[in-house]
Structure formats: structure tokens, C-alpha cells
Amino acid sequence: MAGSTAESGQPGPGAAPSLAVIGAGVAGCALAAGLRRGGWGGSIVLWEAGRGPGGRAATRRSRHDPGWQIDHGAPLFNLLDGPEPDLMAPLLAGGWIEPWREPAALLDGEGHLGPADGDPLLRGRLYRGRRGMDDLGRGLLSLAAASGSPGTLDGRYGTLVRHLKARHGGGWRLADATGAVQAEADWLVLTGTLLAHPRARERFGWPQVPLQQASRGLGDAGLEAALAAIASMEMDERTNLMLTIEPAAAARWLALPFRLLGFDGPARLRWGLRRLSIQPLADGRCAVVAHGVLEEPDDAAAITALEAAVGAALAPLLGQRPGGGEALAGVERRQLMRWGAAFPAAGGLPADATVCPRSRVAFCGDFVAGPGFGRIEGALRSAQALAGRLLALVLLLCFAQGSPATAAADAIAYRCDGDPLLATSDNGAVDAPGIPNTAAGTVPGATVLLEWRDLRLQLPRTNNAGPPSYTDGIWWWSLEDPAQPRFLHRRGAIESFSCQAVPAAGPPAGDR
Ligand SMILES: Cc1cc2nc3c(=O)[nH]c(=O)nc-3n(C[C@H](O)[C@H](O)[C@H](O)COP(=O)(O)OP(=O)(O)OC[C@H]3O[C@@H](n4cnc5c(N)ncnc54)[C@H](O)[C@@H]3O)c2cc1C
């Protein structure tokens, strides 16, 4: 396998490890983009059960009906507070995503429309994929491919990974339902919870939860803690009815004063619906996706029940007789999509539990606690954070193996409070003359970028005398002893993290 020595499974000297990423949803695609844009040199393979990228933000298309497409999961995404994820600017510039500027409304239990202000999925800056939501995943993969990183990138679609096996000496084996080995990799990244959550047992009748089973005997307390956190998560389900409406009837739907309709508490209770999304199709038809919650295992009965609920809730708005029991007019096609884990319920995998270096397992996805939890924003942010941590880890490995040439020239690897930290200094662009302290070749205006855990801190240099120090008033980084920098955090009291530079190993004995 590229990047590994055959006997040990350890990445070869100077080579980045190979990565098996389970899932090509937003998180898997964003992880690939973040890693490759950060210079990841190992192979990355995305393993995806679906037919293409996107996951819960995918678009259904038809080979026989080119004008037909439906966003059957998330119809848009929003970014709330905080800095824009790094990948947003190139996605917008590349025309993969665009701002979402459609009208939205909220239906109450009496059937009255009101403003959709309170909807948490509609707050902040709103975006969508330009030619369908799957453009988000496709755009991320295109950024990954265009990065020029030396490693390879591959997507295996329509492939369910069923079994995981820890390799003797480190790394992972992936196998399909028959037990046949699909691939090997140095690191395993889960971007979905299917292989780690007990619902796999109930839903598919699997006797064991694959990653729980594979982790036994590894003695990795970090992985066990992560698995316990995932196992305790609850997932909200959705049963979505997708209607394709022929042009004459579509005109009525498209004349409604909203493209997205939320249902308030009483309306949810009354009709069992959460949202309704109206999506115009190129040829005058439209798609209507009703996001429902119902316990009806039979698909045909679920379709009938959901269509009746949509009819009852919207009949007056569509000019049909309320309670008349009329079927919806002009429905050309009815389909059902069941999302067994549509949204993770509150909680989530703590961000500091997402990397388990001992067993070489990592996690990202909307189930990671933090900003954007349970939404596309969380998938993007957790993938970006994981890419930073994996890149820092590999840099540590390179330093430890004496191959610092793979690191940026001005990046230095440390271990702080047990976790890898990468410090990249930038000497800024201010005029040096006349500024008193230019120690170590730095001047005020210089910054240091610290990448540690899920943090990326850019700290400006202080004008203090002596060796360079950097602070934003909350974090403090100073190099009185370059081998053991002072790393402090002020949060009421001052917290100090012990840091040591990671020594670069000397060349192998034979090379001296
Ligand atoms: C109906 C619905 C409406 C939504 N609306 C919104 C919204 O308006 N705004 C918003 O921000 N978010 C919304 N969301 C949530 C949003 O879709 C998710 O937060 C986001 O897409 C999660 O991305 P992810 O990559 O973390 O996970 P996923 O998209 O779930 O990706 C994980 C991928 O891993 C694959 N996978 C898992 N296990 C295996 C395996 N063993 N082998 C192979 N492949 C595997 C899965 O097929 C999946 O494609 C909605 C979700 C649903 C279902």
C-alpha cells in the first residue's frame, strides 16, 4: 500500500499515511479538500455506500429524465457566528455554491402563514449548491483534486464497508458483507456513525457494532471513550415524501409565497410534518419534498399518509377544498426516502475525542460537538479541524523520522499538553526600520499561527523586549526557551500548557 512499509503498516520515512475515509458526505469531501490543500502526501480513499458524493446533502437525479432532480435531504445550509470555514471562499469563487435567497414561511396549527424567523436552519448566512445540493460535495472534491498535492485521491461509490479489522502492527483493513477485504490503510476516518453506533444492530440486524468489535484488544482508552460518546447519541429520523408535479399543477405550487415552509409546534403535531421544500424543475414541473416524522414501516402506506398530510395542511393555500380528501392534483411520481439518522440529537462527540492516535482512528461529521452541530456547518467545520490535526500529526511524524523537509520551512512541531501543535511564523509586511525590537528577525506586525487540537490561532507579535512573544490578549505564546515555549490561556484564571519542541531525529546510522 502506498505510503506504508509492508511489515509494520507504519508509514514509510517521509511518507504521509494512507487514509480510508468512510463516507463522501460533506464532511468526507471537506476533509479530503482540507488535507490535500494542506499538502497531505498520502493516498486518500473515500468509501461511500451512496451512488455519488453528498450524503444527507445529496441530490437525486435520473439518467432517463435529465430535467429531473431532487434535493431529498438538506435543501440548503446556513453559517452562523464565527469565522467562515476556509473552504467557503473557493467554493463560492468556483461557482459550486451560491447564496440562498428564496422566500420562506412558517405554518401554524391553524393553517396560517407567518414569518420563518425562528427557524434555526434559516438563521445566519444561507447557501445552497448551485445545480443541486450535491454541488457542495462535488465542489469540495474538485478543490481536493485541484490542490496539486502529491498523494492520490479516490472515491469508491456504491460500496458499503461492513467490517473493520485492526491490522497487526497498526492500521486498518476494510471488508464488505462477505468478509472480503476491500482495502487497507494506515488511518481510518469515520464521517458517519453507522459503523460505531448501536443502531446498526437494530436497523440491519448486525450482531456487533463493527468499530466497537474491532477496537477490542487495542487498549486505546481514547477510542473507547469516543465510541461510548457515539453510542450514547440519539438520532432524529425523517421520512421524506418526494412528489414530482406536472407543469399545469406545478404553476400553483410555484405561485405560493414560499419555497421553504416550516411547521411550528402545533402544526407539527397536527400534520406530522416538519418542513416542505418546493424545487422548480427546468421544464416547468416542480418537486415537492415533505419532511415528515411517522412510524409507518410500510412504504406504500407511508406515502399515502404523508401525501394526505400535505394535502390537509396545504389544501387552502393551493385552492383545494380543505378536508375534502381530494388527492393532490398533478402528481406525476411519488417516492419515499427514509433517513434513519437525519439529525444527531444534542450532545455529540467532544471535539477533543475526534483523534485517537494510538489506534489511528479519527472522526469528523455533523455529530462532532461544536459550532454547527447537527448541520452542514458542523460537517464543514469538524472536517476542517480534523484536517488541521492530522496534518500536524503527520508533521510530527516527519520530524520524529528526521524528514522535516516535508514541512513548511517556517513551521515547527511541538507537543503541548499531550497533543501535537504546529507553529508557523510569518514575519509580516510592516516597515522594520525605526521599530525598536527586531530580536530573532521578527518585528511587530509579525504573527504566529498555532494549530492545536481544533484551534487555529493567529497571534500578533508583541513589542516586548527580548525573545519574540505573541498574544491576542487571551492566548499567549512566547519563546524565551524555544525548546519549551510558554503557552498560556487566560479564561478568568490563567491556564498554562506544557509544551516541548519535537526533536527532529538524526539521519539513520548508515547515512551518517
Ligand atoms: C431531511 C434532512 C434535512 C436537512 N436539512 C438541513 C438544513 O436545512 N441545513 C443544514 O445545515 N443541515 C440539514 N440537514 C443535515 C445535513 O444534511 C447534515 O448535517 C450534513 O449533510 C451531514 O454531513 P456529514 O458528511 O457529516 O454526514 P453524511 O451526509 O451522513 O455523510 C456520511 C456518509 O457516510 C456514508 N457511510 C456511512 N457509513 C458507511 C459505510 N459503512 N460504508 C460506506 N459509506 C458509509 C453515508 O452513506 C453518508 O453518505 C438535513 C438533513 C436531513 C436528512
mmCIF file with all atom_site columns, C-alpha atoms and ligand atoms in Angstrom, residues 21-29 46-50 52-58 71-79 119-122 133 136 156 158-164 182 190-195 199 206 210 236-240 260 275 289 291-292 339-344 364-368 372-380 382, ligand 1:
data_model
loop_
_atom_site.group_PDB
_atom_site.id
_atom_site.type_symbol
_atom_site.label_atom_id
_atom_site.label_alt_id
_atom_site.label_comp_id
_atom_site.label_asym_id
_atom_site.label_entity_id
_atom_site.label_seq_id
_atom_site.pdbx_PDB_ins_code
_atom_site.Cartn_x
_atom_site.Cartn_y
_atom_site.Cartn_z
_atom_site.occupancy
_atom_site.B_iso_or_equiv
_atom_site.pdbx_formal_charge
_atom_site.auth_seq_id
_atom_site.auth_comp_id
_atom_site.auth_asym_id
_atom_site.auth_atom_id
_atom_site.pdbx_PDB_model_num
ATOM   1   C CA  . VAL A 1 21  ? -12.360 7.772  4.867  1.00 0.00 ? 21  VAL A CA  1
ATOM   2   C CA  . ILE A 1 22  ? -15.756 6.179  5.416  1.00 0.00 ? 22  ILE A CA  1
ATOM   3   C CA  . GLY A 1 23  ? -18.315 8.464  3.797  1.00 0.00 ? 23  GLY A CA  1
ATOM   4   C CA  . ALA A 1 24  ? -18.334 11.016 0.986  1.00 0.00 ? 24  ALA A CA  1
ATOM   5   C CA  . GLY A 1 25  ? -20.862 13.358 2.551  1.00 0.00 ? 25  GLY A CA  1
ATOM   6   C CA  . VAL A 1 26  ? -19.965 16.987 3.186  1.00 0.00 ? 26  VAL A CA  1
ATOM   7   C CA  . ALA A 1 27  ? -17.537 16.046 5.977  1.00 0.00 ? 27  ALA A CA  1
ATOM   8   C CA  . GLY A 1 28  ? -15.678 13.368 3.987  1.00 0.00 ? 28  GLY A CA  1
ATOM   9   C CA  . CYS A 1 29  ? -15.353 15.621 0.927  1.00 0.00 ? 29  CYS A CA  1
ATOM   10  C CA  . LEU A 1 46  ? -13.422 7.853  0.221  1.00 0.00 ? 46  LEU A CA  1
ATOM   11  C CA  . TRP A 1 47  ? -15.685 4.821  0.723  1.00 0.00 ? 47  TRP A CA  1
ATOM   12  C CA  . GLU A 1 48  ? -19.321 5.668  0.109  1.00 0.00 ? 48  GLU A CA  1
ATOM   13  C CA  . ALA A 1 49  ? -22.435 3.499  0.151  1.00 0.00 ? 49  ALA A CA  1
ATOM   14  C CA  . GLY A 1 50  ? -24.360 6.018  -1.971 1.00 0.00 ? 50  GLY A CA  1
ATOM   15  C CA  . GLY A 1 52  ? -22.225 9.755  -5.522 1.00 0.00 ? 52  GLY A CA  1
ATOM   16  C CA  . PRO A 1 53  ? -20.972 12.353 -3.074 1.00 0.00 ? 53  PRO A CA  1
ATOM   17  C CA  . GLY A 1 54  ? -23.259 14.368 -0.792 1.00 0.00 ? 54  GLY A CA  1
ATOM   18  C CA  . GLY A 1 55  ? -24.652 12.017 1.865  1.00 0.00 ? 55  GLY A CA  1
ATOM   19  C CA  . ARG A 1 56  ? -27.537 13.792 3.556  1.00 0.00 ? 56  ARG A CA  1
ATOM   20  C CA  . ALA A 1 57  ? -26.834 16.785 1.301  1.00 0.00 ? 57  ALA A CA  1
ATOM   21  C CA  . ALA A 1 58  ? -27.137 14.769 -1.917 1.00 0.00 ? 58  ALA A CA  1
ATOM   22  C CA  . ASP A 1 71  ? -32.567 17.591 -3.114 1.00 0.00 ? 71  ASP A CA  1
ATOM   23  C CA  . HIS A 1 72  ? -34.048 14.865 -0.948 1.00 0.00 ? 72  HIS A CA  1
ATOM   24  C CA  . GLY A 1 73  ? -32.148 15.710 2.259  1.00 0.00 ? 73  GLY A CA  1
ATOM   25  C CA  . ALA A 1 74  ? -30.882 19.166 3.177  1.00 0.00 ? 74  ALA A CA  1
ATOM   26  C CA  . PRO A 1 75  ? -32.228 21.778 0.722  1.00 0.00 ? 75  PRO A CA  1
ATOM   27  C CA  . LEU A 1 76  ? -29.794 24.499 1.880  1.00 0.00 ? 76  LEU A CA  1
ATOM   28  C CA  . PHE A 1 77  ? -27.278 25.256 4.597  1.00 0.00 ? 77  PHE A CA  1
ATOM   29  C CA  . ASN A 1 78  ? -26.535 28.107 6.937  1.00 0.00 ? 78  ASN A CA  1
ATOM   30  C CA  . LEU A 1 79  ? -23.481 29.550 8.633  1.00 0.00 ? 79  LEU A CA  1
ATOM   31  C CA  . ASP A 1 119 ? -36.179 28.528 12.305 1.00 0.00 ? 119 ASP A CA  1
ATOM   32  C CA  . PRO A 1 120 ? -32.623 27.609 13.429 1.00 0.00 ? 120 PRO A CA  1
ATOM   33  C CA  . LEU A 1 121 ? -31.886 26.181 9.958  1.00 0.00 ? 121 LEU A CA  1
ATOM   34  C CA  . LEU A 1 122 ? -32.653 29.577 8.382  1.00 0.00 ? 122 LEU A CA  1
ATOM   35  C CA  . MET A 1 133 ? -27.090 20.391 -3.164 1.00 0.00 ? 133 MET A CA  1
ATOM   36  C CA  . LEU A 1 136 ? -21.324 21.216 -2.453 1.00 0.00 ? 136 LEU A CA  1
ATOM   37  C CA  . ARG A 1 156 ? -15.410 4.247  -4.224 1.00 0.00 ? 156 ARG A CA  1
ATOM   38  C CA  . GLY A 1 158 ? -21.912 2.227  -4.160 1.00 0.00 ? 158 GLY A CA  1
ATOM   39  C CA  . THR A 1 159 ? -19.683 0.396  -1.668 1.00 0.00 ? 159 THR A CA  1
ATOM   40  C CA  . LEU A 1 160 ? -20.814 -0.335 1.854  1.00 0.00 ? 160 LEU A CA  1
ATOM   41  C CA  . VAL A 1 161 ? -17.980 -1.008 4.278  1.00 0.00 ? 161 VAL A CA  1
ATOM   42  C CA  . ARG A 1 162 ? -19.347 -3.674 6.599  1.00 0.00 ? 162 ARG A CA  1
ATOM   43  C CA  . HIS A 1 163 ? -16.399 -4.950 8.652  1.00 0.00 ? 163 HIS A CA  1
ATOM   44  C CA  . LEU A 1 164 ? -13.336 -3.282 10.129 1.00 0.00 ? 164 LEU A CA  1
ATOM   45  C CA  . GLN A 1 182 ? -11.723 -4.171 0.238  1.00 0.00 ? 182 GLN A CA  1
ATOM   46  C CA  . LEU A 1 190 ? -15.372 7.758  10.174 1.00 0.00 ? 190 LEU A CA  1
ATOM   47  C CA  . THR A 1 191 ? -17.526 10.622 8.884  1.00 0.00 ? 191 THR A CA  1
ATOM   48  C CA  . GLY A 1 192 ? -20.785 8.842  9.722  1.00 0.00 ? 192 GLY A CA  1
ATOM   49  C CA  . THR A 1 193 ? -21.812 6.951  12.835 1.00 0.00 ? 193 THR A CA  1
ATOM   50  C CA  . LEU A 1 194 ? -23.152 3.800  11.151 1.00 0.00 ? 194 LEU A CA  1
ATOM   51  C CA  . LEU A 1 195 ? -20.097 1.640  11.953 1.00 0.00 ? 195 LEU A CA  1
ATOM   52  C CA  . ARG A 1 199 ? -28.498 1.478  15.739 1.00 0.00 ? 199 ARG A CA  1
ATOM   53  C CA  . TRP A 1 206 ? -25.751 -6.849 12.567 1.00 0.00 ? 206 TRP A CA  1
ATOM   54  C CA  . PRO A 1 210 ? -18.244 -3.030 13.705 1.00 0.00 ? 210 PRO A CA  1
ATOM   55  C CA  . ASP A 1 236 ? -33.814 12.022 14.905 1.00 0.00 ? 236 ASP A CA  1
ATOM   56  C CA  . GLU A 1 237 ? -35.398 10.253 11.957 1.00 0.00 ? 237 GLU A CA  1
ATOM   57  C CA  . ARG A 1 238 ? -37.109 11.741 8.932  1.00 0.00 ? 238 ARG A CA  1
ATOM   58  C CA  . THR A 1 239 ? -39.360 10.112 6.363  1.00 0.00 ? 239 THR A CA  1
ATOM   59  C CA  . ASN A 1 240 ? -39.403 12.310 3.286  1.00 0.00 ? 240 ASN A CA  1
ATOM   60  C CA  . LEU A 1 260 ? -39.481 26.548 2.040  1.00 0.00 ? 260 LEU A CA  1
ATOM   61  C CA  . ARG A 1 275 ? -40.787 21.137 6.559  1.00 0.00 ? 275 ARG A CA  1
ATOM   62  C CA  . VAL A 1 289 ? -40.321 17.346 -0.685 1.00 0.00 ? 289 VAL A CA  1
ATOM   63  C CA  . HIS A 1 291 ? -40.058 16.163 5.586  1.00 0.00 ? 291 HIS A CA  1
ATOM   64  C CA  . GLY A 1 292 ? -42.174 14.035 7.874  1.00 0.00 ? 292 GLY A CA  1
ATOM   65  C CA  . TRP A 1 339 ? -33.363 8.979  6.869  1.00 0.00 ? 339 TRP A CA  1
ATOM   66  C CA  . GLY A 1 340 ? -32.662 6.726  9.857  1.00 0.00 ? 340 GLY A CA  1
ATOM   67  C CA  . ALA A 1 341 ? -30.216 9.267  11.296 1.00 0.00 ? 341 ALA A CA  1
ATOM   68  C CA  . ALA A 1 342 ? -31.300 12.617 9.849  1.00 0.00 ? 342 ALA A CA  1
ATOM   69  C CA  . PHE A 1 343 ? -30.058 14.791 12.713 1.00 0.00 ? 343 PHE A CA  1
ATOM   70  C CA  . PRO A 1 344 ? -27.957 13.817 15.736 1.00 0.00 ? 344 PRO A CA  1
ATOM   71  C CA  . CYS A 1 364 ? -15.479 14.157 11.707 1.00 0.00 ? 364 CYS A CA  1
ATOM   72  C CA  . GLY A 1 365 ? -19.027 14.972 10.680 1.00 0.00 ? 365 GLY A CA  1
ATOM   73  C CA  . ASP A 1 366 ? -22.040 16.844 11.967 1.00 0.00 ? 366 ASP A CA  1
ATOM   74  C CA  . PHE A 1 367 ? -22.115 14.564 15.052 1.00 0.00 ? 367 PHE A CA  1
ATOM   75  C CA  . VAL A 1 368 ? -18.990 16.258 16.456 1.00 0.00 ? 368 VAL A CA  1
ATOM   76  C CA  . GLY A 1 372 ? -22.776 23.897 13.552 1.00 0.00 ? 372 GLY A CA  1
ATOM   77  C CA  . PHE A 1 373 ? -23.545 20.631 15.393 1.00 0.00 ? 373 PHE A CA  1
ATOM   78  C CA  . GLY A 1 374 ? -26.198 18.625 13.515 1.00 0.00 ? 374 GLY A CA  1
ATOM   79  C CA  . ARG A 1 375 ? -25.931 20.802 10.413 1.00 0.00 ? 375 ARG A CA  1
ATOM   80  C CA  . ILE A 1 376 ? -23.811 21.106 7.294  1.00 0.00 ? 376 ILE A CA  1
ATOM   81  C CA  . GLU A 1 377 ? -21.861 23.868 9.003  1.00 0.00 ? 377 GLU A CA  1
ATOM   82  C CA  . GLY A 1 378 ? -20.766 21.350 11.650 1.00 0.00 ? 378 GLY A CA  1
ATOM   83  C CA  . ALA A 1 379 ? -19.745 18.841 8.970  1.00 0.00 ? 379 ALA A CA  1
ATOM   84  C CA  . LEU A 1 380 ? -17.587 21.515 7.289  1.00 0.00 ? 380 LEU A CA  1
ATOM   85  C CA  . SER A 1 382 ? -15.296 19.467 12.043 1.00 0.00 ? 382 SER A CA  1
HETATM 86  C C1  . LIG B 2 .   ? -34.114 15.719 5.594  1.00 0.00 ? 1   LIG B C1  1
HETATM 87  C C2  . LIG B 2 .   ? -32.914 16.492 6.055  1.00 0.00 ? 1   LIG B C2  1
HETATM 88  C C3  . LIG B 2 .   ? -32.924 17.881 6.032  1.00 0.00 ? 1   LIG B C3  1
HETATM 89  C C4  . LIG B 2 .   ? -31.813 18.599 6.449  1.00 0.00 ? 1   LIG B C4  1
HETATM 90  N N1  . LIG B 2 .   ? -31.827 19.959 6.397  1.00 0.00 ? 1   LIG B N1  1
HETATM 91  C C5  . LIG B 2 .   ? -30.704 20.651 6.710  1.00 0.00 ? 1   LIG B C5  1
HETATM 92  C C6  . LIG B 2 .   ? -30.639 22.062 6.546  1.00 0.00 ? 1   LIG B C6  1
HETATM 93  O O1  . LIG B 2 .   ? -31.587 22.702 6.129  1.00 0.00 ? 1   LIG B O1  1
HETATM 94  N N2  . LIG B 2 .   ? -29.478 22.696 6.868  1.00 0.00 ? 1   LIG B N2  1
HETATM 95  C C7  . LIG B 2 .   ? -28.385 22.014 7.335  1.00 0.00 ? 1   LIG B C7  1
HETATM 96  O O2  . LIG B 2 .   ? -27.346 22.630 7.599  1.00 0.00 ? 1   LIG B O2  1
HETATM 97  N N3  . LIG B 2 .   ? -28.429 20.682 7.503  1.00 0.00 ? 1   LIG B N3  1
HETATM 98  C C8  . LIG B 2 .   ? -29.557 19.994 7.205  1.00 0.00 ? 1   LIG B C8  1
HETATM 99  N N4  . LIG B 2 .   ? -29.587 18.644 7.356  1.00 0.00 ? 1   LIG B N4  1
HETATM 100 C C9  . LIG B 2 .   ? -28.441 17.981 7.987  1.00 0.00 ? 1   LIG B C9  1
HETATM 101 C C10 . LIG B 2 .   ? -27.289 17.868 6.990  1.00 0.00 ? 1   LIG B C10 1
HETATM 102 O O3  . LIG B 2 .   ? -27.745 17.185 5.851  1.00 0.00 ? 1   LIG B O3  1
HETATM 103 C C11 . LIG B 2 .   ? -26.148 17.134 7.661  1.00 0.00 ? 1   LIG B C11 1
HETATM 104 O O4  . LIG B 2 .   ? -25.766 17.832 8.830  1.00 0.00 ? 1   LIG B O4  1
HETATM 105 C C12 . LIG B 2 .   ? -24.905 17.012 6.780  1.00 0.00 ? 1   LIG B C12 1
HETATM 106 O O5  . LIG B 2 .   ? -25.232 16.702 5.450  1.00 0.00 ? 1   LIG B O5  1
HETATM 107 C C13 . LIG B 2 .   ? -24.012 15.956 7.407  1.00 0.00 ? 1   LIG B C13 1
HETATM 108 O O6  . LIG B 2 .   ? -22.893 15.708 6.594  1.00 0.00 ? 1   LIG B O6  1
HETATM 109 P P1  . LIG B 2 .   ? -21.860 14.585 7.045  1.00 0.00 ? 1   LIG B P1  1
HETATM 110 O O7  . LIG B 2 .   ? -20.845 14.470 5.993  1.00 0.00 ? 1   LIG B O7  1
HETATM 111 O O8  . LIG B 2 .   ? -21.438 14.866 8.436  1.00 0.00 ? 1   LIG B O8  1
HETATM 112 O O9  . LIG B 2 .   ? -22.715 13.241 7.148  1.00 0.00 ? 1   LIG B O9  1
HETATM 113 P P2  . LIG B 2 .   ? -23.438 12.417 5.991  1.00 0.00 ? 1   LIG B P2  1
HETATM 114 O O10 . LIG B 2 .   ? -24.008 13.320 4.976  1.00 0.00 ? 1   LIG B O10 1
HETATM 115 O O11 . LIG B 2 .   ? -24.372 11.495 6.686  1.00 0.00 ? 1   LIG B O11 1
HETATM 116 O O12 . LIG B 2 .   ? -22.250 11.608 5.324  1.00 0.00 ? 1   LIG B O12 1
HETATM 117 C C14 . LIG B 2 .   ? -21.801 10.370 5.814  1.00 0.00 ? 1   LIG B C14 1
HETATM 118 C C15 . LIG B 2 .   ? -21.694 9.444  4.616  1.00 0.00 ? 1   LIG B C15 1
HETATM 119 O O13 . LIG B 2 .   ? -21.088 8.228  5.034  1.00 0.00 ? 1   LIG B O13 1
HETATM 120 C C16 . LIG B 2 .   ? -21.657 7.168  4.298  1.00 0.00 ? 1   LIG B C16 1
HETATM 121 N N5  . LIG B 2 .   ? -21.426 5.949  5.075  1.00 0.00 ? 1   LIG B N5  1
HETATM 122 C C17 . LIG B 2 .   ? -21.675 5.765  6.399  1.00 0.00 ? 1   LIG B C17 1
HETATM 123 N N6  . LIG B 2 .   ? -21.305 4.531  6.764  1.00 0.00 ? 1   LIG B N6  1
HETATM 124 C C18 . LIG B 2 .   ? -20.812 3.926  5.653  1.00 0.00 ? 1   LIG B C18 1
HETATM 125 C C19 . LIG B 2 .   ? -20.266 2.637  5.398  1.00 0.00 ? 1   LIG B C19 1
HETATM 126 N N7  . LIG B 2 .   ? -20.162 1.727  6.368  1.00 0.00 ? 1   LIG B N7  1
HETATM 127 N N8  . LIG B 2 .   ? -19.836 2.349  4.142  1.00 0.00 ? 1   LIG B N8  1
HETATM 128 C C20 . LIG B 2 .   ? -19.916 3.280  3.143  1.00 0.00 ? 1   LIG B C20 1
HETATM 129 N N9  . LIG B 2 .   ? -20.449 4.516  3.335  1.00 0.00 ? 1   LIG B N9  1
HETATM 130 C C21 . LIG B 2 .   ? -20.879 4.828  4.578  1.00 0.00 ? 1   LIG B C21 1
HETATM 131 C C22 . LIG B 2 .   ? -23.126 7.545  4.184  1.00 0.00 ? 1   LIG B C22 1
HETATM 132 O O14 . LIG B 2 .   ? -23.729 6.920  3.070  1.00 0.00 ? 1   LIG B O14 1
HETATM 133 C C23 . LIG B 2 .   ? -23.044 9.067  4.025  1.00 0.00 ? 1   LIG B C23 1
HETATM 134 O O15 . LIG B 2 .   ? -23.061 9.443  2.660  1.00 0.00 ? 1   LIG B O15 1
HETATM 135 C C24 . LIG B 2 .   ? -30.675 17.903 6.920  1.00 0.00 ? 1   LIG B C24 1
HETATM 136 C C25 . LIG B 2 .   ? -30.660 16.510 6.935  1.00 0.00 ? 1   LIG B C25 1
HETATM 137 C C26 . LIG B 2 .   ? -31.763 15.807 6.500  1.00 0.00 ? 1   LIG B C26 1
HETATM 138 C C27 . LIG B 2 .   ? -31.722 14.305 6.494  1.00 0.00 ? 1   LIG B C27 1
#
